Short mmCIF file of C-alpha atoms and ligand atoms in Angstrom, two decimals:
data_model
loop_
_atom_site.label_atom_id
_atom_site.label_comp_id
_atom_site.label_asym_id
_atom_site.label_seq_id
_atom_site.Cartn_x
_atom_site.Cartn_y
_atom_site.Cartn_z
CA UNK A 1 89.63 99.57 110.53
CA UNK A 2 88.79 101.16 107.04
CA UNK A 3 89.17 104.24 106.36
CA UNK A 4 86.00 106.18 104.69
CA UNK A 5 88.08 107.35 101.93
CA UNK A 6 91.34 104.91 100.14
CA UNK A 7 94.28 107.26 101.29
CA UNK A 8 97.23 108.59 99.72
CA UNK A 9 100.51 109.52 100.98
CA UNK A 10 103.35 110.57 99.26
CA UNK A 11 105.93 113.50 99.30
CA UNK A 12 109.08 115.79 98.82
CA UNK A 13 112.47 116.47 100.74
CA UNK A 14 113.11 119.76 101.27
CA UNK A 15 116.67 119.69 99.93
CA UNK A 16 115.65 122.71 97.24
CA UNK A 17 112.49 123.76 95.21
CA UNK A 18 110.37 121.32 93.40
CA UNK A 19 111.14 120.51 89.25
CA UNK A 20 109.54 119.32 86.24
CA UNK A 21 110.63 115.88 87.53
CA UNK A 22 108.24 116.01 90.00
CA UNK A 23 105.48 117.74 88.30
CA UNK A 24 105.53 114.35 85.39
CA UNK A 25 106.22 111.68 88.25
CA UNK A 26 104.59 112.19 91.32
CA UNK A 27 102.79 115.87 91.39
CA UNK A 28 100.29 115.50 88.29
CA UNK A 29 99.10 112.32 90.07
CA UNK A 30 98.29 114.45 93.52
CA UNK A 31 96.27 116.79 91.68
CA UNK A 32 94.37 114.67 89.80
CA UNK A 33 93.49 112.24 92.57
CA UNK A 34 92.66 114.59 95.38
CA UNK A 35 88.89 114.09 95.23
CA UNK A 36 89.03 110.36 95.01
CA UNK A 37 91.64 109.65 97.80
CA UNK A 38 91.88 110.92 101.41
CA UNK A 39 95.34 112.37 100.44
CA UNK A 40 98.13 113.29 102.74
CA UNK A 41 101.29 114.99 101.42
CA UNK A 42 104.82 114.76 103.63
CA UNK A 43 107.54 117.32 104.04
CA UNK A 44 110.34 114.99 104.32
CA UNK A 45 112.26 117.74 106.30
CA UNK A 46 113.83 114.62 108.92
CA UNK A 47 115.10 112.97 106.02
CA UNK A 48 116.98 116.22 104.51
CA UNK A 49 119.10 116.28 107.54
CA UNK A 50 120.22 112.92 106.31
CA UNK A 51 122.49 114.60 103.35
CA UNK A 52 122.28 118.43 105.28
CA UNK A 53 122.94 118.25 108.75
CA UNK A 54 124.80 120.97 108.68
CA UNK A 55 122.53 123.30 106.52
CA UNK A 56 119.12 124.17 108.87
CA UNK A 57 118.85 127.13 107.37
CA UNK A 58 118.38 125.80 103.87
CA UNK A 59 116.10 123.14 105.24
CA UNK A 60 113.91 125.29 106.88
CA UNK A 61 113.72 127.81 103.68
CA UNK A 62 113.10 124.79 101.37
CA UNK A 63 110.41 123.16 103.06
CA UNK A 64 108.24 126.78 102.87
CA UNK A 65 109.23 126.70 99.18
CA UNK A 66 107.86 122.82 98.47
CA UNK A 67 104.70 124.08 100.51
CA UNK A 68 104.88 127.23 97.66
CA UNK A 69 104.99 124.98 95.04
CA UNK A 70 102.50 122.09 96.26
CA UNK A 71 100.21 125.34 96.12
CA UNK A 72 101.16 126.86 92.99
CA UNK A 73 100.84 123.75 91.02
CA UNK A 74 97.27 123.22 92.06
CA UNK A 75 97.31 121.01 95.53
CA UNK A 76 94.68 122.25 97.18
CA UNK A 77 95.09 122.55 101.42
CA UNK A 78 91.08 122.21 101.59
CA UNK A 79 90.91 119.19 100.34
CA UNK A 80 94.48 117.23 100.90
CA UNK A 81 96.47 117.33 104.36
CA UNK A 82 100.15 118.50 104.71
CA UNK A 83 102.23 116.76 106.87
CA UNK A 84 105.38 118.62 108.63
CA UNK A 85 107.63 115.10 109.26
CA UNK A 86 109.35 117.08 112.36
CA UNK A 87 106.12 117.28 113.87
CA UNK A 88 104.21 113.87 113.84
CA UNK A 89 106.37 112.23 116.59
CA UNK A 90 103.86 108.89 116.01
CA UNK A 91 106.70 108.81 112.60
CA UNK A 92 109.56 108.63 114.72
CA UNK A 93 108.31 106.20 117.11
CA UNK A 94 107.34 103.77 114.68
CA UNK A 95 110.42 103.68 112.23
CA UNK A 96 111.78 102.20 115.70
CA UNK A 97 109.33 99.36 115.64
CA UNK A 98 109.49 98.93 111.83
CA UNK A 99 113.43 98.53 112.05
CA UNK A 100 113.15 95.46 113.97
CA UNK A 101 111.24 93.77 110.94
CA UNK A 102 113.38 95.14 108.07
CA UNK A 103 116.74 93.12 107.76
CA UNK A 104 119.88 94.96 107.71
CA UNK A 105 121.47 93.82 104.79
CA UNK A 106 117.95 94.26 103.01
CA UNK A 107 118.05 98.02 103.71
CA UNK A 108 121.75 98.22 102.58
CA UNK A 109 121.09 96.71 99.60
CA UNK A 110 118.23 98.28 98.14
CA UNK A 111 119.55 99.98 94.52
CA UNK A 112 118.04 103.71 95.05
CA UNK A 113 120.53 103.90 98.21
CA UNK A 114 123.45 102.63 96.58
CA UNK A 115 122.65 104.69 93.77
CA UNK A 116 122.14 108.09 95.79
CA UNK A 117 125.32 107.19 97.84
CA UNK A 118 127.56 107.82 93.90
CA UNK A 119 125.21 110.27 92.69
CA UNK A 120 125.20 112.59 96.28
CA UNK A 121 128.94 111.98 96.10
CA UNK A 122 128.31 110.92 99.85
CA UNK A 123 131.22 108.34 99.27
CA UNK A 124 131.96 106.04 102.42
CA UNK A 125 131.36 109.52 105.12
CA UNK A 126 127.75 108.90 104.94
CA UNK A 127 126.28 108.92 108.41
CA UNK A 128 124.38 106.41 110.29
CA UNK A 129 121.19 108.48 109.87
CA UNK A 130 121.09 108.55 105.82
CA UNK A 131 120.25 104.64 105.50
CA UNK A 132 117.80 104.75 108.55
CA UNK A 133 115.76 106.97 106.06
CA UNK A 134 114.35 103.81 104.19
CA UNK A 135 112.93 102.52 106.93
CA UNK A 136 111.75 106.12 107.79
CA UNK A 137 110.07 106.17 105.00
CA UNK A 138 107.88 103.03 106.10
CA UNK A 139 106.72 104.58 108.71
CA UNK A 140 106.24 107.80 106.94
CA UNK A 141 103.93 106.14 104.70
CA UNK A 142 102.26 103.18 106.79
CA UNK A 143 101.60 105.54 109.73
CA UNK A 144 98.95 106.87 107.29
CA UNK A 145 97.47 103.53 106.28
CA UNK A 146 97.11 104.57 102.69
CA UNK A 147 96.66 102.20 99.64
CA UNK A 148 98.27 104.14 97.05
CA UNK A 149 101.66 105.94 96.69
CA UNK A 150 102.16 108.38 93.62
CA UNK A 151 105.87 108.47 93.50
CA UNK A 152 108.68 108.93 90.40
CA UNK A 153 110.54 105.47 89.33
CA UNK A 154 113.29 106.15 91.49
CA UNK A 155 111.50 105.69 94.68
CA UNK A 156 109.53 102.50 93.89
CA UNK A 157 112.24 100.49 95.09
CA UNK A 158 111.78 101.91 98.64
CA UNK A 159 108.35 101.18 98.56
CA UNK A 160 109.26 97.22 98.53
CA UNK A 161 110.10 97.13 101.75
CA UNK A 162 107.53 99.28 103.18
CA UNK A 163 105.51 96.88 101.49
CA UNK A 164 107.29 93.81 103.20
CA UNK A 165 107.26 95.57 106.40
CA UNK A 166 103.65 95.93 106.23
CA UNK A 167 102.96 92.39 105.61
CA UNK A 168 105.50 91.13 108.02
CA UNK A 169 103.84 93.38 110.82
CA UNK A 170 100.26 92.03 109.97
CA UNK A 171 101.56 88.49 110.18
CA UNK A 172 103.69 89.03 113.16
CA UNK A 173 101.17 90.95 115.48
CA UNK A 174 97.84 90.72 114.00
CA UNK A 175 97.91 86.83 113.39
CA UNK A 176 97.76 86.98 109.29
CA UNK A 177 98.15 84.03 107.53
CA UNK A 178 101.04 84.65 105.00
CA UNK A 179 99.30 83.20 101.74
CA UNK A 180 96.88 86.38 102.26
CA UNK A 181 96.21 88.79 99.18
CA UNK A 182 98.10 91.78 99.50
CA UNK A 183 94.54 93.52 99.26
CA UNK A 184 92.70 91.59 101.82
CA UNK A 185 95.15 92.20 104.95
CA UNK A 186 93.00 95.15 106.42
CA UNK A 187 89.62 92.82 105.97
CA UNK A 188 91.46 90.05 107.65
CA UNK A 189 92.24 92.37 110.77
CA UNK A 190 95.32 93.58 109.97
CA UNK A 191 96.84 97.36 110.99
CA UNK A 192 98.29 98.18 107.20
CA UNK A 193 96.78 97.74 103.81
CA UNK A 194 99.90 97.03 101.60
CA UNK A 195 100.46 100.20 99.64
CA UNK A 196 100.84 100.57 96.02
CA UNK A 197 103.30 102.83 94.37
CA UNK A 198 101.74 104.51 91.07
CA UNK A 199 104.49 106.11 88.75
CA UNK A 200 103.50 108.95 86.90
CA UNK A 201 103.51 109.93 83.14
CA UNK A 202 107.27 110.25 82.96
CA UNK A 203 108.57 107.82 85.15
CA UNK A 204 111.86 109.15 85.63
CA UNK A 205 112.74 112.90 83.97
CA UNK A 206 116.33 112.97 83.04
CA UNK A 207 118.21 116.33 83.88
CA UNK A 208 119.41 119.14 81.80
CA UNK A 209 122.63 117.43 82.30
CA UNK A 210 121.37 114.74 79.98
CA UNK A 211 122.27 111.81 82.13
CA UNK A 212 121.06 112.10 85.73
CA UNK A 213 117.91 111.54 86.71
CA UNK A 214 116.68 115.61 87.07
CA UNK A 215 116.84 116.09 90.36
CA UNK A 216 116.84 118.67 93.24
CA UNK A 217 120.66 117.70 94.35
CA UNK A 218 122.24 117.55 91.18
CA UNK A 219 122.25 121.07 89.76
CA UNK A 220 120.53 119.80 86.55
CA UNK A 221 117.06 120.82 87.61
CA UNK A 222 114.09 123.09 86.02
CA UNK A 223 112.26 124.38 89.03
CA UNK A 224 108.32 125.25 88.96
CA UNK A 225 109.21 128.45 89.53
CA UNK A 226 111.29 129.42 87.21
CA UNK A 227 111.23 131.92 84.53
CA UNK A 228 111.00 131.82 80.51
CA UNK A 229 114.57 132.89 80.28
CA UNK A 230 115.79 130.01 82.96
CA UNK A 231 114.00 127.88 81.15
CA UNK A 232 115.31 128.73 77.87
CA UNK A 233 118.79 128.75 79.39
CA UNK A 234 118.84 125.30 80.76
CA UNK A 235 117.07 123.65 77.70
CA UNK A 236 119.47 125.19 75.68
CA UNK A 237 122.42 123.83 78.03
CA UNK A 238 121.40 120.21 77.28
CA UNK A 239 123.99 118.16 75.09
CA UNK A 240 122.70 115.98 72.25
CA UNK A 241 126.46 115.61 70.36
CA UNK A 242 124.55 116.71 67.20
CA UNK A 243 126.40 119.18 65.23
CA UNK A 244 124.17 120.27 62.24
CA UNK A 245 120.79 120.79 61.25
CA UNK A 246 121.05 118.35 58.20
CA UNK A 247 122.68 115.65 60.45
CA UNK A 248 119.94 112.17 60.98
CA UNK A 249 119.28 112.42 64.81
CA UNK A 250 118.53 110.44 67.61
CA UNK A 251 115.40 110.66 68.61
CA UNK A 252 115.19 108.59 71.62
CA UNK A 253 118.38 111.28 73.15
CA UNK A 254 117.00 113.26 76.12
CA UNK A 255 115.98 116.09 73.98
CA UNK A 256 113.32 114.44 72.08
CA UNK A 257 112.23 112.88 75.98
CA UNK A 258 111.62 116.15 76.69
CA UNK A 259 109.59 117.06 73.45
CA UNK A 260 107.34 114.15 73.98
CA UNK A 261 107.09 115.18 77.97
CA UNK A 262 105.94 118.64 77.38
CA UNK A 263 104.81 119.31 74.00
CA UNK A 264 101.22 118.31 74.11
CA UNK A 265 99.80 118.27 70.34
CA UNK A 266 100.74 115.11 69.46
CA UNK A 267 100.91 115.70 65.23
CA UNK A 268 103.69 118.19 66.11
CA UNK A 269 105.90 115.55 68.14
CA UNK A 270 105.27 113.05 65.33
CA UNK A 271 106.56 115.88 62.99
CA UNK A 272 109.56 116.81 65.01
CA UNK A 273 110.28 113.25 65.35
CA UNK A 274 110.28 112.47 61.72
CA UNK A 275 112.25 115.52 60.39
CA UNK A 276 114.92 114.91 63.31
CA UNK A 277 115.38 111.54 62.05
CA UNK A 278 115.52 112.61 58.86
CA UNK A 279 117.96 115.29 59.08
CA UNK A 280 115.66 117.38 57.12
CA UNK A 281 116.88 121.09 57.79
CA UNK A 282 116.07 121.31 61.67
CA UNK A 283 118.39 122.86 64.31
CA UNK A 284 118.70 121.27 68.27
CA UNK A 285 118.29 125.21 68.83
CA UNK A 286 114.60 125.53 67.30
CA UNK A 287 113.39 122.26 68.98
CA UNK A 288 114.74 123.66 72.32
CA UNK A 289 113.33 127.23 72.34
CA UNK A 290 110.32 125.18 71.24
CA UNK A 291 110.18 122.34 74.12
CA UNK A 292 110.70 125.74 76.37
CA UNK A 293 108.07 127.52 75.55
CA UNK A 294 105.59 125.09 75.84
CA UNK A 295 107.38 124.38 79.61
CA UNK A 296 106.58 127.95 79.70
CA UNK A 297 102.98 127.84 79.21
CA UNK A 298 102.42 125.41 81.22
CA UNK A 299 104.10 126.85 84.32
CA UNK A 300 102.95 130.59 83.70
CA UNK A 301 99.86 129.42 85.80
CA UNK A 302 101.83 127.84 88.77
CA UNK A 303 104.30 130.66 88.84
CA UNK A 304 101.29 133.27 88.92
CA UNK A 305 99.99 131.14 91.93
CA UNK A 306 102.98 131.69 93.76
CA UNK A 307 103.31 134.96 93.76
CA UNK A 308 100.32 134.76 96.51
CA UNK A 309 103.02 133.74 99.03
CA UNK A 310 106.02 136.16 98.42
CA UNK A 311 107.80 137.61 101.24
CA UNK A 312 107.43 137.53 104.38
CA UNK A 313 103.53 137.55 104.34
CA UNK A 314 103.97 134.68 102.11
CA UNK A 315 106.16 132.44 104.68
CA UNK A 316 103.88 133.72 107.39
CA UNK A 317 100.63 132.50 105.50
CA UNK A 318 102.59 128.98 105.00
CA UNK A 319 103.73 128.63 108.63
CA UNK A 320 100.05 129.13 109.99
CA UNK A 321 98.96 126.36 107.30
CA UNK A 322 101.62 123.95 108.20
CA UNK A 323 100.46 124.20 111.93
CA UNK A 324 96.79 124.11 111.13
CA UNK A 325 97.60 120.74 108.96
CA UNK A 326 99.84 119.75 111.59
CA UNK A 327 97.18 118.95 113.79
CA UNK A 328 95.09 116.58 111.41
CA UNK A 329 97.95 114.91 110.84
CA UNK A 330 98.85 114.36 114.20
CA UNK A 331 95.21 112.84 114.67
CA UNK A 332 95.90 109.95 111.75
CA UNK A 333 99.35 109.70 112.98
CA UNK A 334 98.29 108.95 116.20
CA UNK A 335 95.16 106.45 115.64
CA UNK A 336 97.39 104.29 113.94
CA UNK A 337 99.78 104.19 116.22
CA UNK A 338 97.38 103.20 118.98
CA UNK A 339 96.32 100.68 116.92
CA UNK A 340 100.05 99.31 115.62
CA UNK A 341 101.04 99.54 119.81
CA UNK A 342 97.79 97.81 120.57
CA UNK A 343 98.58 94.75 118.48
CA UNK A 344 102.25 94.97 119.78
CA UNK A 345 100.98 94.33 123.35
CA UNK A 346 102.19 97.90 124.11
CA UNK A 347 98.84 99.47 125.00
CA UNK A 348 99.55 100.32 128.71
CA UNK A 349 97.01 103.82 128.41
CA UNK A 350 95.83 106.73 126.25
CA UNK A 351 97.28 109.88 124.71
CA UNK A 352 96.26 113.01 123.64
CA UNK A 353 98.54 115.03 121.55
CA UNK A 354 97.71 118.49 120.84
CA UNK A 355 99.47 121.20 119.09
CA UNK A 356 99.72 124.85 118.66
P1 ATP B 401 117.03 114.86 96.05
O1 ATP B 401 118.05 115.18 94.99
O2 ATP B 401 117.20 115.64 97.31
O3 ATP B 401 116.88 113.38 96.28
P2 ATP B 401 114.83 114.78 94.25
O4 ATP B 401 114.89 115.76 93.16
O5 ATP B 401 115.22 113.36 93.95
O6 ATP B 401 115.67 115.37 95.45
P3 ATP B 401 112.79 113.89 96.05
O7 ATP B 401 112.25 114.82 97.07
O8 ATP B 401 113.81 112.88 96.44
O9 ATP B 401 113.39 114.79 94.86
O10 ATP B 401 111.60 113.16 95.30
C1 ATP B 401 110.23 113.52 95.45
C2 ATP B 401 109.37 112.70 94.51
O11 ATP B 401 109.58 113.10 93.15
C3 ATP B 401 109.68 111.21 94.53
O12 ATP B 401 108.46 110.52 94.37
C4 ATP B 401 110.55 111.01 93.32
O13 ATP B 401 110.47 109.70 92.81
C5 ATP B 401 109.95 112.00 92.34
N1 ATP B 401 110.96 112.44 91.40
C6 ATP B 401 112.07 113.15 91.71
N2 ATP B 401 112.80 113.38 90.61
C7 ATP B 401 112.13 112.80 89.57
C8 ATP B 401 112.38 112.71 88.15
N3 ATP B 401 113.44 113.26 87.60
N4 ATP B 401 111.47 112.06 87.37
C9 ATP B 401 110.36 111.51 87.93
N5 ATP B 401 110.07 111.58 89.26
C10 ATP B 401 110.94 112.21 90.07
MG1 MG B 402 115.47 111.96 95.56
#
């Protein structure tokens, strides 16, 4: 079954507010696509108990917050659907049947896992639950059916075995010969397209820390919402190892990523690049201040945005848009559940869910 639209489906943990990481790897791409695609966006609030069991409070504050931001930077609840993870039980239900197909040793092995397991610090105490969140995350996204999946480099190596997953489900249940194009599995009768992941115009943002990835976790993060003087703090926090202004830099360090990441006028990155190279009389200090306050102007907008949804009246206004979504999602959850239980011989009646 097709759906009228090619659907997206991508999203955030709430494990804190959203960054500039986000904004150049995955969010740009939701804004700019919401017309074309059927799009879907997923509050990964499940998967945040993976690392924060113990933290429901934060949980619950940050997934109002990523809802705050979707908003402020320009996602628009009209036209795209939010999906609350806790509340689409059709996600649960099928990570079970998508576990079968994923080997174990394939899940353990996948490089983004191993890699959040040093950078989390989650050393060998990690519980069952964190590595069941890559196959969550098939079902997160195949439970949609969509074809495309805007997500930041980091990710794109969990999307290979929702891909696999997909393709080993269409064979296995829906009778699909194996040599199939990945794009012709729905024509042949299959349940799931095989998704593509799309990396946005910075494929992976390093942090202010100047090594990490930026990220929500690591403390090296410039939110959305933050203001000029935040900004200005953190950019001037990151280390280049450059000591004076006459002193030939580097301009592939993780200050000049940021210069070509945020400042737009293209003559002006080509100048900064040259006299950094050079050494020719210019301080890390101006280049900062200047990378910031074109951050600035470019969140002034979001930020102004936001402050539609402060306070209580805020959350409030969230919480009866996350319930109103809820529901949609719940109905695409749920048709392609039907369908994935049909083809599993496991269609033994009808349900209706409803929510309120
Ligand atoms: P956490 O530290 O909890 O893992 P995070 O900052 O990595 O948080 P996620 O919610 O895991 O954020 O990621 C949401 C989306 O943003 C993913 O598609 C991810 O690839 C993308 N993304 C996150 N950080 C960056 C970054 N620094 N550069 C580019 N894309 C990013
Ligand atoms: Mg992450």
């Amino acid at each position: 079954m097709r759906n009228d639209r090619p659907r997206i489906l991508t999203g955030d943990t709430p494990t804190g507010r959203l960054h500039l990481g986000h904004w150049v790897g995955s969010l740009e791409n939701r804004v700019a696509l919401q017309d074309e695609y059927e799009c879907f966006f997923l509050i990964a609030n499940m998967h945040a108990f993976t690392t924060r069991a113990d933290k429901p409070d934060d949980i619950r504050e940050s997934t109002l917050e990523i809802v705050k931001d979707w908003l402020a930077c320009g996602i628009d609840p009209e036209r795209s659907t939010f999906v609350l993870q806790t509340e689409i039980p059709a996600i649960a239900e099928l990570s079970w049947f998508l576990a079968m197909l994923l080997p174990f040793n394939r899940v353990m092995r996948n490089p983004t896992l191993k890699h959040e397991l040093e950078t989390k610090g989650l050393g060998d105490n990690y519980s069952f639950g964190f590595p069941m969140y890559t196959v969550g995350q098939c079902a997160d996204i195949l439970v949609f059916r969509p074809e495309l999946v805007p997500v930041g480099e980091d990710q794109l190596a969990h999307i290979e075995p929702c891909r696999e997953v997909a393709r080993r489900f269409n064979q296995m249940y829906c009778g699909i010969d194996p040599q199939t194009d990945d794009a012709d599995y729905v024509e042949q009768g299959g349940v799931f397209p095989i998704p593509e992941g799309k990396v946005g115009r910075v494929a992976r943002l390093i942090g202010t820390d100047g090594v990490n990835k930026m990220s929500k976790s690591l403390n090296n993060a410039i939110f959305l919402s933050d203001s000029f003087k935040k900004i200005k703090k953190k950019m001037g926090g990151l280390y280049t190892g450059r000591s004076a202004m006459d002193e030939p830099g580097d301009i592939n360090n993780a200050l000049f990523d940021y210069v070509r990441a945020f400042i737009h006028d293209k003559e002006r990155v080509a100048e900064l690049e040259r006299k950094y190279a050079d050494g020719d009389n210019i301080g890390d200090g101006h280049i900062k201040v200047e990378v910031a306050e074109a951050i600035d102007q470019m969140l002034a907008p979001m930020r102004e945005r936001r402050a539609a949804y402060e306070g209580k009246d805020g959350d409030d206004k969230i919480l009866a848009l996350l319930r109103e979504h809820t529901q949609k999602a719940n109905d695409a959850a749920e048709e392609t559940l039907s369908m994935a239980k049909k083809a599993m011989k496991l269609d033994f009646g009808s349900r209706a869910l409803s929510f309120n």
